[in-house]
Amino acid sequence: MKMVNTVFIPCYSNTDPLPSVRKVLDLIGEYKRIGIISTVQHSDKLERVREFLEKNGKKAVIGGNVLGCNVDSAKAIERDIDCFLYIGSGKFHPLGITLKTEKPVFVANPVSNSAGRISEDEKRTYNRRRKGKILKSMNAEIFGIIVCTKAGQFNMNIAMK
């Protein structure tokens, strides 16, 4: 399969993350070293979030962006922080971060102006479902492997293994 060059053009959200970050500040509580992670839509505002957290007595480290299942930016700062603050919507990325790092993940959603935390129950539910699917697949006689051709996700070597 021929790979083509890909050009990434960032598209930033026009929502202000600070109202939801203010809300999440109480939930973060005694955690002092905060790793800031986001998707590209909010990445242009991470410096403002860092400054806000530091004005409120936290040490903040910008980890960068997550893309799809790739949470390497969170793994890169994991040892330097006590918890993560994810700026964005949905549970997919923050759940992935907490599963791969075992650090608490707080969520500031600038779209809905809400704040929360990925709970232990959400982690258990995800892991239980995943284990159930793996166990169910053990009786399968035929497997299908879908390989995405999307840049950064295409990996035929892993699929063949």
PDB file of C-alpha atoms in Angstrom:
ATOM      1  CA  MET A   1       0.000   0.000   0.000  1.00  0.00           C
ATOM      2  CA  LYS A   2       1.373   3.377  -0.989  1.00  0.00           C
ATOM      3  CA  MET A   3       1.538   5.921   1.837  1.00  0.00           C
ATOM      4  CA  VAL A   4       0.833   9.543   0.994  1.00  0.00           C
ATOM      5  CA  ASN A   5       2.189  12.629   2.653  1.00  0.00           C
ATOM      6  CA  THR A   6      -0.118  14.064   5.264  1.00  0.00           C
ATOM      7  CA  VAL A   7      -0.447  17.707   6.215  1.00  0.00           C
ATOM      8  CA  PHE A   8      -1.880  18.406   9.664  1.00  0.00           C
ATOM      9  CA  ILE A   9      -3.707  21.711   9.930  1.00  0.00           C
ATOM     10  CA  PRO A  10      -4.638  22.589  13.520  1.00  0.00           C
ATOM     11  CA  CYS A  11      -8.155  23.806  14.104  1.00  0.00           C
ATOM     12  CA  TYR A  12      -8.559  25.545  17.447  1.00  0.00           C
ATOM     13  CA  SER A  13     -11.701  25.821  19.521  1.00  0.00           C
ATOM     14  CA  ASN A  14     -12.980  29.275  20.353  1.00  0.00           C
ATOM     15  CA  THR A  15     -14.146  28.174  23.828  1.00  0.00           C
ATOM     16  CA  ASP A  16     -12.396  29.504  26.918  1.00  0.00           C
ATOM     17  CA  PRO A  17     -11.129  26.651  29.135  1.00  0.00           C
ATOM     18  CA  LEU A  18     -10.674  28.766  32.272  1.00  0.00           C
ATOM     19  CA  PRO A  19     -14.279  28.606  33.561  1.00  0.00           C
ATOM     20  CA  SER A  20     -14.167  24.788  33.578  1.00  0.00           C
ATOM     21  CA  VAL A  21     -10.602  24.813  34.973  1.00  0.00           C
ATOM     22  CA  ARG A  22     -11.839  27.000  37.859  1.00  0.00           C
ATOM     23  CA  LYS A  23     -14.480  24.364  38.584  1.00  0.00           C
ATOM     24  CA  VAL A  24     -11.985  21.491  38.508  1.00  0.00           C
ATOM     25  CA  LEU A  25      -9.581  23.288  40.861  1.00  0.00           C
ATOM     26  CA  ASP A  26     -11.638  22.268  43.925  1.00  0.00           C
ATOM     27  CA  LEU A  27     -11.662  18.646  42.779  1.00  0.00           C
ATOM     28  CA  ILE A  28      -7.872  18.618  42.349  1.00  0.00           C
ATOM     29  CA  GLY A  29      -7.571  19.564  46.006  1.00  0.00           C
ATOM     30  CA  GLU A  30      -4.201  18.750  47.572  1.00  0.00           C
ATOM     31  CA  TYR A  31      -2.472  17.558  44.404  1.00  0.00           C
ATOM     32  CA  LYS A  32       0.321  20.051  43.803  1.00  0.00           C
ATOM     33  CA  ARG A  33       2.044  18.986  40.555  1.00  0.00           C
ATOM     34  CA  ILE A  34      -0.441  19.006  37.676  1.00  0.00           C
ATOM     35  CA  GLY A  35       0.243  17.658  34.174  1.00  0.00           C
ATOM     36  CA  ILE A  36      -1.823  19.473  31.542  1.00  0.00           C
ATOM     37  CA  ILE A  37      -2.924  17.374  28.568  1.00  0.00           C
ATOM     38  CA  SER A  38      -5.334  18.207  25.760  1.00  0.00           C
ATOM     39  CA  THR A  39      -6.339  17.584  22.197  1.00  0.00           C
ATOM     40  CA  VAL A  40      -5.154  19.904  19.467  1.00  0.00           C
ATOM     41  CA  GLN A  41      -8.420  21.886  19.571  1.00  0.00           C
ATOM     42  CA  HIS A  42      -7.434  23.410  22.913  1.00  0.00           C
ATOM     43  CA  SER A  43      -3.637  23.291  22.689  1.00  0.00           C
ATOM     44  CA  ASP A  44      -3.300  26.994  21.932  1.00  0.00           C
ATOM     45  CA  LYS A  45      -4.720  27.780  25.393  1.00  0.00           C
ATOM     46  CA  LEU A  46      -2.575  25.485  27.538  1.00  0.00           C
ATOM     47  CA  GLU A  47      -0.148  28.221  28.541  1.00  0.00           C
ATOM     48  CA  ARG A  48      -3.063  30.272  29.945  1.00  0.00           C
ATOM     49  CA  VAL A  49      -4.211  27.205  31.895  1.00  0.00           C
ATOM     50  CA  ARG A  50      -0.681  26.683  33.239  1.00  0.00           C
ATOM     51  CA  GLU A  51      -0.464  30.309  34.370  1.00  0.00           C
ATOM     52  CA  PHE A  52      -3.888  30.084  36.049  1.00  0.00           C
ATOM     53  CA  LEU A  53      -2.947  26.911  37.947  1.00  0.00           C
ATOM     54  CA  GLU A  54       0.337  28.415  39.106  1.00  0.00           C
ATOM     55  CA  LYS A  55      -1.434  31.582  40.324  1.00  0.00           C
ATOM     56  CA  ASN A  56      -3.574  29.205  42.387  1.00  0.00           C
ATOM     57  CA  GLY A  57      -0.652  27.471  44.100  1.00  0.00           C
ATOM     58  CA  LYS A  58      -0.064  24.542  41.746  1.00  0.00           C
ATOM     59  CA  LYS A  59       3.028  23.548  39.819  1.00  0.00           C
ATOM     60  CA  ALA A  60       1.833  22.920  36.285  1.00  0.00           C
ATOM     61  CA  VAL A  61       3.624  21.052  33.516  1.00  0.00           C
ATOM     62  CA  ILE A  62       2.315  21.175  29.960  1.00  0.00           C
ATOM     63  CA  GLY A  63       2.471  17.658  28.562  1.00  0.00           C
ATOM     64  CA  GLY A  64       0.964  18.457  25.210  1.00  0.00           C
ATOM     65  CA  ASN A  65      -1.601  16.715  23.054  1.00  0.00           C
ATOM     66  CA  VAL A  66      -3.096  13.264  22.873  1.00  0.00           C
ATOM     67  CA  LEU A  67      -4.036  11.956  19.457  1.00  0.00           C
ATOM     68  CA  GLY A  68      -6.266   8.928  19.077  1.00  0.00           C
ATOM     69  CA  CYS A  69      -5.032   6.138  21.346  1.00  0.00           C
ATOM     70  CA  ASN A  70      -1.578   7.685  21.605  1.00  0.00           C
ATOM     71  CA  VAL A  71      -0.999   9.082  25.103  1.00  0.00           C
ATOM     72  CA  ASP A  72       2.794   9.342  24.831  1.00  0.00           C
ATOM     73  CA  SER A  73       2.655  13.021  25.797  1.00  0.00           C
ATOM     74  CA  ALA A  74       1.139  12.003  29.144  1.00  0.00           C
ATOM     75  CA  LYS A  75       3.618   9.159  29.651  1.00  0.00           C
ATOM     76  CA  ALA A  76       6.498  11.603  29.029  1.00  0.00           C
ATOM     77  CA  ILE A  77       5.649  13.717  32.107  1.00  0.00           C
ATOM     78  CA  GLU A  78       4.144  11.015  34.323  1.00  0.00           C
ATOM     79  CA  ARG A  79       7.065  10.958  36.781  1.00  0.00           C
ATOM     80  CA  ASP A  80       7.039  14.728  37.214  1.00  0.00           C
ATOM     81  CA  ILE A  81       3.420  15.117  38.302  1.00  0.00           C
ATOM     82  CA  ASP A  82       0.847  13.977  40.878  1.00  0.00           C
ATOM     83  CA  CYS A  83      -2.200  14.033  38.598  1.00  0.00           C
ATOM     84  CA  PHE A  84      -3.347  15.061  35.141  1.00  0.00           C
ATOM     85  CA  LEU A  85      -5.717  17.792  34.046  1.00  0.00           C
ATOM     86  CA  TYR A  86      -7.269  16.959  30.693  1.00  0.00           C
ATOM     87  CA  ILE A  87      -8.712  19.898  28.765  1.00  0.00           C
ATOM     88  CA  GLY A  88     -11.337  18.625  26.345  1.00  0.00           C
ATOM     89  CA  SER A  89     -14.635  16.818  25.921  1.00  0.00           C
ATOM     90  CA  GLY A  90     -15.580  13.170  26.239  1.00  0.00           C
ATOM     91  CA  LYS A  91     -14.080  10.316  28.255  1.00  0.00           C
ATOM     92  CA  PHE A  92     -12.021   8.505  25.603  1.00  0.00           C
ATOM     93  CA  HIS A  93      -8.750  10.407  26.030  1.00  0.00           C
ATOM     94  CA  PRO A  94      -8.793  10.944  29.815  1.00  0.00           C
ATOM     95  CA  LEU A  95      -9.734   7.284  30.383  1.00  0.00           C
ATOM     96  CA  GLY A  96      -6.832   6.227  28.162  1.00  0.00           C
ATOM     97  CA  ILE A  97      -4.468   8.450  30.135  1.00  0.00           C
ATOM     98  CA  THR A  98      -5.484   7.055  33.519  1.00  0.00           C
ATOM     99  CA  LEU A  99      -5.311   3.459  32.267  1.00  0.00           C
ATOM    100  CA  LYS A 100      -1.829   3.905  30.818  1.00  0.00           C
ATOM    101  CA  THR A 101      -0.356   5.972  33.655  1.00  0.00           C
ATOM    102  CA  GLU A 102      -2.259   4.942  36.795  1.00  0.00           C
ATOM    103  CA  LYS A 103      -2.429   8.643  37.718  1.00  0.00           C
ATOM    104  CA  PRO A 104      -5.643  10.435  38.670  1.00  0.00           C
ATOM    105  CA  VAL A 105      -7.126  12.336  35.731  1.00  0.00           C
ATOM    106  CA  PHE A 106      -9.331  15.378  36.180  1.00  0.00           C
ATOM    107  CA  VAL A 107     -11.345  16.716  33.252  1.00  0.00           C
ATOM    108  CA  ALA A 108     -12.118  20.346  32.448  1.00  0.00           C
ATOM    109  CA  ASN A 109     -14.571  20.412  29.563  1.00  0.00           C
ATOM    110  CA  PRO A 110     -14.639  23.881  28.005  1.00  0.00           C
ATOM    111  CA  VAL A 111     -17.459  22.935  25.634  1.00  0.00           C
ATOM    112  CA  SER A 112     -19.979  22.024  28.362  1.00  0.00           C
ATOM    113  CA  ASN A 113     -18.267  24.186  31.022  1.00  0.00           C
ATOM    114  CA  SER A 114     -18.115  21.163  33.317  1.00  0.00           C
ATOM    115  CA  ALA A 115     -15.505  19.530  35.528  1.00  0.00           C
ATOM    116  CA  GLY A 116     -15.008  15.988  36.753  1.00  0.00           C
ATOM    117  CA  ARG A 117     -12.668  13.136  37.444  1.00  0.00           C
ATOM    118  CA  ILE A 118     -12.255   9.715  35.871  1.00  0.00           C
ATOM    119  CA  SER A 119     -13.448   7.419  38.633  1.00  0.00           C
ATOM    120  CA  GLU A 120     -12.126   4.060  39.772  1.00  0.00           C
ATOM    121  CA  ASP A 121     -15.521   2.621  38.818  1.00  0.00           C
ATOM    122  CA  GLU A 122     -15.122   3.860  35.217  1.00  0.00           C
ATOM    123  CA  LYS A 123     -11.687   2.238  35.049  1.00  0.00           C
ATOM    124  CA  ARG A 124     -13.023  -1.052  36.487  1.00  0.00           C
ATOM    125  CA  THR A 125     -15.984  -1.069  34.091  1.00  0.00           C
ATOM    126  CA  TYR A 126     -13.726  -0.498  31.091  1.00  0.00           C
ATOM    127  CA  ASN A 127     -11.275  -3.224  32.170  1.00  0.00           C
ATOM    128  CA  ARG A 128     -14.114  -5.672  32.927  1.00  0.00           C
ATOM    129  CA  ARG A 129     -15.640  -5.152  29.469  1.00  0.00           C
ATOM    130  CA  ARG A 130     -12.258  -5.468  27.793  1.00  0.00           C
ATOM    131  CA  LYS A 131     -11.471  -8.701  29.647  1.00  0.00           C
ATOM    132  CA  GLY A 132     -14.926 -10.056  28.767  1.00  0.00           C
ATOM    133  CA  LYS A 133     -14.361  -9.363  25.081  1.00  0.00           C
ATOM    134  CA  ILE A 134     -10.956 -11.043  25.191  1.00  0.00           C
ATOM    135  CA  LEU A 135     -12.384 -14.115  26.948  1.00  0.00           C
ATOM    136  CA  LYS A 136     -15.250 -14.302  24.460  1.00  0.00           C
ATOM    137  CA  SER A 137     -12.798 -14.133  21.561  1.00  0.00           C
ATOM    138  CA  MET A 138     -10.879 -17.175  22.826  1.00  0.00           C
ATOM    139  CA  ASN A 139     -13.561 -19.426  21.342  1.00  0.00           C
ATOM    140  CA  ALA A 140     -13.396 -17.777  17.932  1.00  0.00           C
ATOM    141  CA  GLU A 141     -12.074 -19.809  15.025  1.00  0.00           C
ATOM    142  CA  ILE A 142     -11.523 -16.864  12.696  1.00  0.00           C
ATOM    143  CA  PHE A 143     -10.249 -13.388  13.508  1.00  0.00           C
ATOM    144  CA  GLY A 144     -10.433 -10.309  11.374  1.00  0.00           C
ATOM    145  CA  ILE A 145      -7.755  -7.663  11.761  1.00  0.00           C
ATOM    146  CA  ILE A 146      -8.624  -4.168  10.588  1.00  0.00           C
ATOM    147  CA  VAL A 147      -5.668  -1.975   9.734  1.00  0.00           C
ATOM    148  CA  CYS A 148      -6.294   1.731   9.479  1.00  0.00           C
ATOM    149  CA  THR A 149      -4.431   3.576   6.747  1.00  0.00           C
ATOM    150  CA  LYS A 150      -4.624   6.821   8.714  1.00  0.00           C
ATOM    151  CA  ALA A 151      -1.195   8.380   9.251  1.00  0.00           C
ATOM    152  CA  GLY A 152       0.149   7.568  12.705  1.00  0.00           C
ATOM    153  CA  GLN A 153      -2.138   4.543  13.059  1.00  0.00           C
ATOM    154  CA  PHE A 154      -1.096   2.411  10.098  1.00  0.00           C
ATOM    155  CA  ASN A 155       1.125  -0.412  11.378  1.00  0.00           C
ATOM    156  CA  MET A 156       1.040  -3.572   9.286  1.00  0.00           C
ATOM    157  CA  ASN A 157       3.852  -5.190  11.312  1.00  0.00           C
ATOM    158  CA  ILE A 158       1.772  -5.186  14.504  1.00  0.00           C
ATOM    159  CA  ALA A 159      -1.267  -6.451  12.595  1.00  0.00           C
ATOM    160  CA  MET A 160       0.734  -9.361  11.177  1.00  0.00           C
ATOM    161  CA  LYS A 161       2.041 -10.347  14.621  1.00  0.00           C
TER     162      LYS A 161
END
